[in-house]
Short mmCIF file of C-alpha atoms and ligand atoms in Angstrom, two decimals:
data_model
loop_
_atom_site.label_atom_id
_atom_site.label_comp_id
_atom_site.label_asym_id
_atom_site.label_seq_id
_atom_site.Cartn_x
_atom_site.Cartn_y
_atom_site.Cartn_z
CA MET A 1 45.39 25.12 5.33
CA PRO A 2 42.11 24.82 2.88
CA TYR A 3 42.62 21.78 0.86
CA THR A 4 44.45 22.35 -2.93
CA VAL A 5 44.22 20.10 -5.88
CA ASN A 6 48.11 19.17 -6.70
CA LYS A 7 49.36 16.83 -9.65
CA LEU A 8 49.49 13.04 -8.01
CA ASN A 9 52.93 11.79 -7.64
CA GLY A 10 52.28 8.33 -9.56
CA TYR A 11 49.14 6.25 -10.55
CA SER A 12 49.57 2.90 -8.22
CA ALA A 13 46.06 2.14 -6.46
CA THR A 14 47.85 3.13 -3.18
CA VAL A 15 48.68 6.47 -4.43
CA LEU A 16 45.07 6.72 -5.86
CA ASP A 17 43.05 5.08 -2.57
CA LYS A 18 45.09 8.13 -0.61
CA ALA A 19 44.46 10.91 -2.99
CA PHE A 20 40.63 10.16 -3.05
CA ALA A 21 40.27 9.62 0.53
CA ASP A 22 42.17 12.75 1.36
CA LEU A 23 39.71 14.51 -0.73
CA ARG A 24 36.57 12.91 0.51
CA ASP A 25 37.91 13.91 3.95
CA ALA A 26 39.04 17.43 2.79
CA PHE A 27 35.25 17.74 1.60
CA ARG A 28 33.69 16.80 4.75
CA ASP A 29 36.01 18.85 7.07
CA GLU A 30 34.81 22.11 5.01
CA ALA A 31 30.87 20.76 4.88
CA VAL A 32 30.89 20.21 8.80
CA CYS A 33 31.77 24.16 9.36
CA VAL A 34 28.78 25.37 6.93
CA SER A 35 26.22 26.42 9.11
CA ASP A 36 24.26 28.76 7.05
CA LEU A 37 22.98 29.26 3.31
CA VAL A 38 25.89 31.98 2.68
CA GLN A 39 28.26 29.24 3.61
CA PHE A 40 26.88 26.42 1.96
CA LYS A 41 26.59 28.29 -1.19
CA ALA A 42 30.79 29.47 -1.13
CA HIS A 43 31.16 26.11 -0.06
CA ARG A 44 28.99 24.41 -2.90
CA ASP A 45 31.05 26.83 -5.52
CA ARG A 46 34.52 25.72 -4.36
CA TRP A 47 33.88 22.49 -4.74
CA LEU A 48 31.45 22.12 -7.81
CA ALA A 49 31.64 25.26 -9.89
CA ARG A 50 32.33 24.60 -13.27
CA LYS A 51 35.35 26.93 -13.46
CA ASN A 52 37.85 26.46 -10.91
CA GLY A 53 35.76 24.49 -8.38
CA VAL A 54 37.96 21.63 -6.82
CA LEU A 55 36.32 18.46 -8.57
CA THR A 56 37.12 20.37 -11.99
CA LEU A 57 40.69 20.90 -10.96
CA VAL A 58 40.85 17.05 -10.01
CA ARG A 59 39.68 16.05 -13.47
CA GLU A 60 42.10 18.18 -15.07
CA LEU A 61 45.06 17.36 -12.88
CA TRP A 62 44.37 13.46 -12.15
CA LEU A 63 42.30 12.43 -14.91
CA ARG A 64 43.56 14.11 -17.79
CA GLU A 65 47.16 13.63 -16.93
CA ALA A 66 46.48 9.81 -16.31
CA PRO A 67 48.58 7.47 -18.85
CA ALA A 68 46.43 5.70 -20.88
CA GLU A 69 46.64 2.48 -18.85
CA ALA A 70 45.47 4.32 -15.34
CA ARG A 71 42.61 6.24 -16.83
CA ALA A 72 39.69 3.78 -16.44
CA GLU A 73 40.96 3.66 -12.49
CA VAL A 74 41.01 7.05 -11.91
CA GLY A 75 37.89 7.91 -14.03
CA LYS A 76 35.74 5.09 -11.66
CA ARG A 77 37.33 6.84 -8.45
CA PHE A 78 36.37 10.30 -9.90
CA ASN A 79 32.90 9.70 -10.68
CA ASP A 80 32.58 7.43 -7.35
CA VAL A 81 33.79 11.01 -5.38
CA LYS A 82 31.85 13.42 -7.80
CA SER A 83 28.44 11.69 -7.55
CA HIS A 84 29.15 11.42 -3.58
CA ILE A 85 30.13 14.92 -3.22
CA GLU A 86 27.09 16.04 -5.34
CA GLY A 87 24.67 13.94 -3.37
CA LEU A 88 25.61 15.23 -0.14
CA VAL A 89 26.01 18.95 -1.19
CA LYS A 90 22.26 18.53 -2.34
CA THR A 91 21.04 16.86 0.78
CA GLN A 92 22.59 19.47 2.84
CA GLY A 93 21.65 22.13 0.92
CA MET A 94 18.12 20.98 1.20
CA ASP A 95 18.29 20.68 4.96
CA LEU A 96 19.50 23.94 5.52
CA GLU A 97 16.84 25.73 3.27
CA LEU A 98 14.15 23.34 5.17
CA ARG A 99 16.01 24.74 8.60
CA LYS A 100 15.53 28.22 7.44
CA LEU A 101 11.60 27.54 6.57
CA GLU A 102 11.25 26.32 9.76
CA GLY A 103 13.64 29.01 11.42
CA SER A 104 15.14 26.86 13.94
CA ILE A 105 18.72 25.28 13.77
CA SER A 106 18.32 22.24 15.80
CA LYS A 107 19.51 18.93 14.24
CA ARG A 108 22.40 20.40 12.27
CA ILE A 109 25.29 18.15 11.50
CA GLU A 110 27.87 19.85 13.42
CA THR A 111 30.76 17.11 14.10
CA VAL A 112 32.75 14.72 12.09
CA ASP A 113 31.24 12.11 13.77
CA GLU A 114 27.87 13.36 13.00
CA TRP A 115 28.71 13.51 9.51
CA LYS A 116 30.20 10.05 9.05
CA GLN A 117 27.19 9.01 10.65
CA ALA A 118 25.02 10.75 7.95
CA GLU A 119 27.30 9.27 5.56
CA LEU A 120 26.49 6.00 6.76
CA GLY A 121 22.66 6.32 6.60
CA ASP A 122 23.18 7.78 2.84
CA PRO A 123 23.56 4.84 0.47
CA LEU A 124 20.35 3.83 -1.56
CA ASP A 125 19.87 0.08 -1.57
CA ILE A 126 17.16 -0.42 -3.95
CA THR A 127 16.71 -3.75 -3.23
CA LEU A 128 14.91 -2.96 -0.10
CA PRO A 129 10.98 -2.96 -0.42
CA GLY A 130 9.14 0.02 -0.69
CA ILE A 131 7.20 2.19 1.47
CA ARG A 132 3.67 0.68 1.84
CA ARG A 133 0.81 3.38 1.80
CA PRO A 134 -2.27 1.74 2.74
CA ILE A 135 -5.01 2.51 0.96
CA GLY A 136 -7.57 5.23 1.65
CA ALA A 137 -11.39 4.52 2.74
CA GLU A 138 -14.09 6.44 1.20
CA HIS A 139 -14.81 9.24 3.47
CA PRO A 140 -18.16 8.01 5.33
CA VAL A 141 -20.19 11.10 4.08
CA ILE A 142 -19.12 10.63 0.46
CA LYS A 143 -20.13 7.07 0.70
CA THR A 144 -23.35 8.13 1.97
CA MET A 145 -23.89 10.62 -0.67
CA ASN A 146 -22.58 8.35 -3.51
CA GLU A 147 -25.21 5.48 -2.32
CA MET A 148 -27.79 7.85 -1.93
CA ILE A 149 -27.27 9.21 -5.47
CA GLY A 150 -27.19 5.55 -6.45
CA VAL A 151 -30.74 4.78 -5.81
CA PHE A 152 -32.03 8.06 -7.24
CA ARG A 153 -29.83 7.31 -10.74
CA ASN A 154 -31.29 3.61 -10.81
CA LEU A 155 -34.80 6.04 -10.62
CA GLY A 156 -33.57 7.91 -13.78
CA TYR A 157 -32.06 11.12 -12.13
CA SER A 158 -28.97 12.90 -13.16
CA VAL A 159 -26.41 14.69 -10.99
CA GLU A 160 -26.35 18.42 -11.29
CA GLU A 161 -23.83 20.49 -8.78
CA GLY A 162 -23.66 24.17 -8.67
CA PRO A 163 -21.29 26.83 -6.79
CA GLU A 164 -20.69 27.06 -2.85
CA ILE A 165 -20.57 30.67 -2.73
CA GLU A 166 -23.74 32.12 -4.28
CA THR A 167 -25.68 35.21 -4.54
CA ASP A 168 -28.74 36.41 -2.87
CA PHE A 169 -30.87 35.47 -5.65
CA TYR A 170 -29.99 32.00 -6.18
CA ASN A 171 -29.61 30.85 -2.55
CA PHE A 172 -33.16 32.58 -1.17
CA GLU A 173 -34.88 34.96 -3.84
CA ALA A 174 -35.59 32.81 -6.75
CA LEU A 175 -36.55 30.27 -3.81
CA ASN A 176 -39.41 32.79 -2.90
CA PHE A 177 -37.78 34.11 0.13
CA PRO A 178 -38.50 37.67 0.08
CA PRO A 179 -36.23 40.42 1.22
CA ASN A 180 -36.62 40.38 5.09
CA HIS A 181 -38.64 37.25 5.25
CA PRO A 182 -38.37 35.77 8.47
CA ALA A 183 -37.37 32.39 7.36
CA ARG A 184 -34.10 33.63 6.04
CA ASP A 185 -33.40 33.75 9.82
CA THR A 186 -33.70 29.84 9.89
CA GLN A 187 -30.86 29.84 7.23
CA ASP A 188 -28.00 32.29 8.75
CA THR A 189 -25.12 31.97 6.86
CA LEU A 190 -21.72 33.67 6.29
CA PHE A 191 -22.27 36.83 3.86
CA ILE A 192 -19.05 37.95 1.65
CA ALA A 193 -18.23 41.32 3.19
CA GLY A 194 -17.86 44.87 1.51
CA GLN A 195 -20.65 44.46 -1.18
CA GLU A 196 -23.06 46.79 0.11
CA SER A 197 -22.88 48.64 -3.12
CA LYS A 198 -24.30 45.92 -5.16
CA PRO A 199 -28.20 45.21 -5.33
CA LEU A 200 -29.18 42.48 -2.70
CA ARG A 201 -29.82 39.88 -5.12
CA ASP A 202 -26.07 40.14 -6.36
CA ARG A 203 -24.43 39.92 -3.04
CA LEU A 204 -22.40 36.66 -2.21
CA LEU A 205 -23.31 34.19 0.57
CA LEU A 206 -22.07 30.69 1.27
CA ARG A 207 -24.75 28.74 0.18
CA THR A 208 -27.01 27.64 3.30
CA HIS A 209 -28.66 24.67 1.16
CA THR A 210 -28.08 22.69 -2.16
CA SER A 211 -31.86 24.30 -3.18
CA PRO A 212 -30.10 27.04 -5.39
CA VAL A 213 -29.05 23.97 -7.75
CA GLN A 214 -32.72 23.78 -8.46
CA ILE A 215 -32.96 27.18 -9.90
CA ARG A 216 -30.23 26.79 -12.14
CA THR A 217 -31.06 23.52 -13.43
CA MET A 218 -34.56 24.84 -14.27
CA GLN A 219 -32.75 28.03 -15.80
CA LYS A 220 -30.68 25.72 -18.25
CA MET A 221 -33.30 22.83 -18.70
CA LYS A 222 -36.44 22.37 -20.05
CA PRO A 223 -38.96 19.99 -18.52
CA PRO A 224 -38.80 16.89 -17.72
CA VAL A 225 -36.38 17.47 -15.49
CA ARG A 226 -35.04 15.10 -12.71
CA VAL A 227 -31.85 15.67 -10.69
CA VAL A 228 -30.21 15.23 -7.66
CA CYS A 229 -28.04 17.79 -6.48
CA PRO A 230 -25.38 16.97 -3.98
CA GLY A 231 -22.86 19.38 -2.12
CA LYS A 232 -21.51 21.30 0.77
CA VAL A 233 -23.63 23.76 2.89
CA HIS A 234 -22.90 26.47 5.51
CA ARG A 235 -25.17 27.82 8.37
CA ASN A 236 -24.89 29.76 11.28
CA ASP A 237 -24.80 27.04 13.51
CA ALA A 238 -22.47 26.06 16.76
CA PRO A 239 -20.90 22.95 16.28
CA ASP A 240 -22.04 20.37 19.00
CA ALA A 241 -22.87 16.28 18.72
CA THR A 242 -25.65 17.27 15.97
CA HIS A 243 -24.85 20.52 14.36
CA SER A 244 -21.96 21.69 12.34
CA PRO A 245 -21.49 24.87 10.58
CA ILE A 246 -20.56 23.15 7.55
CA PHE A 247 -22.25 19.83 6.20
CA HIS A 248 -23.62 18.16 2.95
CA GLN A 249 -26.72 18.10 1.34
CA ILE A 250 -28.70 16.29 -1.39
CA GLU A 251 -31.31 17.81 -3.17
CA GLY A 252 -33.92 16.41 -5.69
CA LEU A 253 -35.96 17.88 -8.31
CA ALA A 254 -38.71 16.29 -10.38
CA VAL A 255 -40.71 18.81 -12.86
CA ASP A 256 -42.88 17.15 -15.60
CA THR A 257 -46.68 17.19 -16.70
CA ASN A 258 -48.96 15.78 -13.89
CA ILE A 259 -46.44 15.12 -11.10
CA THR A 260 -48.16 14.86 -8.01
CA PHE A 261 -47.52 14.28 -4.29
CA CYS A 262 -48.07 10.37 -4.54
CA ASP A 263 -45.69 10.31 -7.02
CA LEU A 264 -43.21 12.80 -3.98
CA LYS A 265 -44.45 10.19 -1.69
CA GLY A 266 -43.53 6.95 -3.38
CA THR A 267 -40.31 8.30 -4.53
CA LEU A 268 -39.10 9.15 -1.21
CA ASP A 269 -40.49 5.81 0.27
CA HIS A 270 -38.47 3.72 -1.97
CA ALA A 271 -35.62 5.49 -1.37
CA MET A 272 -35.68 5.45 2.19
CA LYS A 273 -36.37 1.60 1.95
CA ALA A 274 -33.45 1.48 -0.45
CA MET A 275 -31.17 3.02 2.05
CA PHE A 276 -32.39 1.85 5.38
CA GLY A 277 -33.95 -1.75 4.44
CA SER A 278 -37.39 -2.45 3.26
CA SER A 279 -39.08 -2.87 6.31
CA VAL A 280 -38.81 0.61 7.10
CA LYS A 281 -41.76 2.99 6.90
CA THR A 282 -42.21 6.52 5.87
CA ARG A 283 -44.10 9.41 7.30
CA PHE A 284 -45.31 12.69 5.78
CA TYR A 285 -45.45 15.40 8.38
CA PRO A 286 -46.94 19.03 7.32
CA SER A 287 -43.81 21.40 7.33
CA PHE A 288 -43.06 24.69 5.83
CA PHE A 289 -40.70 25.81 3.03
CA PRO A 290 -40.75 28.69 1.05
CA PHE A 291 -40.32 27.36 -2.27
CA THR A 292 -42.91 24.03 -1.78
CA GLU A 293 -46.32 23.88 -1.31
CA PRO A 294 -47.35 22.11 0.28
CA SER A 295 -44.67 20.89 2.61
CA ALA A 296 -43.50 18.35 4.45
CA ASP A 297 -40.96 16.85 6.46
CA VAL A 298 -40.37 12.81 6.35
CA GLN A 299 -40.05 10.80 9.25
CA ILE A 300 -39.09 7.30 8.92
CA SER A 301 -39.85 4.16 11.41
CA CYS A 302 -37.23 4.15 14.05
CA ILE A 303 -34.70 1.53 12.91
CA PHE A 304 -33.09 1.22 16.19
CA CYS A 305 -36.49 -0.12 17.38
CA ASP A 306 -38.28 -1.22 14.68
CA GLY A 307 -40.59 1.55 15.26
CA LYS A 308 -41.99 0.64 18.60
CA GLY A 309 -40.32 3.34 20.88
CA THR A 310 -39.04 0.86 23.45
CA ARG A 311 -35.93 -1.58 22.78
CA ASP A 312 -35.09 -3.99 25.59
CA GLY A 313 -37.84 -2.87 27.80
CA ALA A 314 -36.61 0.86 28.09
CA PRO A 315 -37.66 3.80 25.77
CA CYS A 316 -35.80 3.93 22.66
CA ARG A 317 -33.26 6.75 22.75
CA ASN A 318 -32.74 7.55 19.05
CA CYS A 319 -36.25 7.93 18.29
CA LYS A 320 -37.25 9.63 21.85
CA ALA A 321 -39.53 6.85 22.26
CA SER A 322 -41.90 8.03 19.48
CA GLY A 323 -41.18 5.48 17.27
CA TRP A 324 -40.53 7.77 14.18
CA ILE A 325 -36.80 9.61 12.93
CA GLU A 326 -37.46 12.98 11.23
CA LEU A 327 -34.77 12.65 8.42
CA LEU A 328 -35.73 14.94 5.33
CA GLY A 329 -37.77 18.05 3.88
CA CYS A 330 -39.91 18.04 1.04
CA GLY A 331 -42.67 19.39 -0.92
CA MET A 332 -44.29 20.08 -4.19
CA VAL A 333 -42.38 23.15 -6.05
CA ASP A 334 -44.40 26.28 -5.52
CA PRO A 335 -45.98 27.85 -8.56
CA ASN A 336 -43.94 31.36 -7.24
CA VAL A 337 -40.59 29.38 -8.16
CA TYR A 338 -41.41 28.96 -11.95
CA GLY A 339 -41.89 32.51 -12.50
CA PHE A 340 -37.97 32.52 -11.71
CA VAL A 341 -36.95 30.17 -14.27
CA ASP A 342 -39.44 30.85 -17.12
CA TYR A 343 -41.61 27.63 -16.59
CA ASP A 344 -44.88 27.88 -17.24
CA ALA A 345 -46.88 27.12 -14.01
CA THR A 346 -50.06 26.17 -15.54
CA LYS A 347 -48.48 23.58 -17.40
CA VAL A 348 -45.88 21.86 -15.03
CA SER A 349 -45.89 20.67 -11.79
CA GLY A 350 -42.98 18.94 -9.58
CA PHE A 351 -41.34 18.02 -6.26
CA ALA A 352 -38.34 18.85 -4.74
CA PHE A 353 -36.78 17.49 -1.34
CA GLY A 354 -33.70 17.73 0.49
CA MET A 355 -31.68 16.04 3.16
CA GLY A 356 -28.63 16.07 5.26
CA VAL A 357 -25.77 13.62 4.18
CA GLU A 358 -24.15 13.35 7.81
CA ARG A 359 -27.57 13.05 9.24
CA ILE A 360 -28.30 9.83 7.28
CA ALA A 361 -24.60 8.39 7.73
CA ILE A 362 -25.37 8.92 11.45
CA LEU A 363 -28.34 6.79 11.36
CA LYS A 364 -26.92 4.08 9.05
CA TYR A 365 -23.68 3.91 10.41
CA GLY A 366 -24.58 4.30 14.24
CA VAL A 367 -22.13 7.08 14.64
CA ASP A 368 -22.86 9.35 17.84
CA ASP A 369 -21.06 12.56 17.52
CA ILE A 370 -21.48 14.34 13.74
CA GLN A 371 -17.92 15.90 14.58
CA LEU A 372 -16.26 12.66 13.88
CA PHE A 373 -16.59 13.36 10.23
CA PHE A 374 -14.66 16.40 10.26
CA GLN A 375 -11.93 15.38 12.51
CA GLY A 376 -10.28 13.72 10.14
CA ASP A 377 -9.10 10.81 12.52
CA VAL A 378 -8.10 7.75 10.97
CA ARG A 379 -9.24 5.55 13.39
CA PHE A 380 -12.65 6.56 12.67
CA LEU A 381 -12.67 6.87 8.98
CA GLU A 382 -10.65 3.43 8.30
CA GLN A 383 -13.46 1.59 9.87
CA PHE A 384 -15.43 2.89 6.73
CA GLY A 385 -12.79 0.85 4.41
N1 LIG B 1 -33.81 23.40 0.99
C1 LIG B 1 -34.29 22.88 2.14
C2 LIG B 1 -33.23 22.99 3.64
O1 LIG B 1 -32.02 23.04 3.52
C3 LIG B 1 -34.79 21.19 2.28
C4 LIG B 1 -35.85 20.96 1.18
C5 LIG B 1 -35.39 20.84 0.21
C6 LIG B 1 -37.10 21.30 1.60
C7 LIG B 1 -36.09 20.79 -1.13
C8 LIG B 1 -38.31 20.99 0.43
C9 LIG B 1 -37.73 20.82 -0.77
O2 LIG B 1 -33.56 22.96 4.82
#
């Protein structure tokens, strides 16, 4: 027999206790039979519908009819049972929605005992302490990036950012990589599909370096320019202990009148000392980048063996016994690049440099696998707090 609401035959505490207890039991007996969302909605409407729902009938037949002296008692019990039922309906509804999402029917409340158990767990004790959420630590890559940015901020540089999805023009062409130039092969990346109808320079790709931000900056600012450009970059590299298809770079650019290679050397020597300690030495080694001429790779004296090449009598593994570690690329901005941004190459000169943030973090924190930066393992990350 489904539960029906009848008028009360009295308003004594005993009668009220029994009537409200029966009401709760009836709700529970019906609730445990609910096993899907359709049944849940029918059950919810039967109990909570504003018109003719069981609780509405209880209000009309028990509360409204109550003599004045009993009204407060009935009202209190009514409010209790109402919030109890509403709370359980909400929980059960959410539970079913969740299970529908998960597509599983595990862990459903099926028996009266389980229901009682759930009810027991239900009351909320607001005096209990809250759940403590551990304070996160800055990710070592971001931390290193911010440290490096700080070094250049102190030298008067500002920060510029650019899009991660770039056009061929900004990533290659304006940086003096002509179409089909072999230097492009060293920076292979993902190209967005279906763009064959566009001219090459407008086709989109995931940027391979932060150097496109050089171009964007020079397009919008006239010299003097001093910027650092941090950001995420992409290359077609298989992941291993020292490579990752996604990593981060900081690019720097200074353009003004009379900027020379000496300024470049002094700036980078200072930056490396600020990052790795004042005893670190730097060495500039000839290199090639299409957008700088001359170009150099910068090496720092090995911070593990103090540049000696040996440690504890054995060859130093970190610098392959050479005493030097290669850290970044740099050079004087190639005059061709100024042609793409309407700077007068006869009047201005400047330098640029670019470095891998993970590589610096690996050295600074003695990390032996670049993949650790991307795996999100808190045991690794919390060491940087
Ligand atoms: N963009 C170069 C790279 O990613 C690094 C670089 C930047 C070299 C600026 C010189 C000047 O390899």
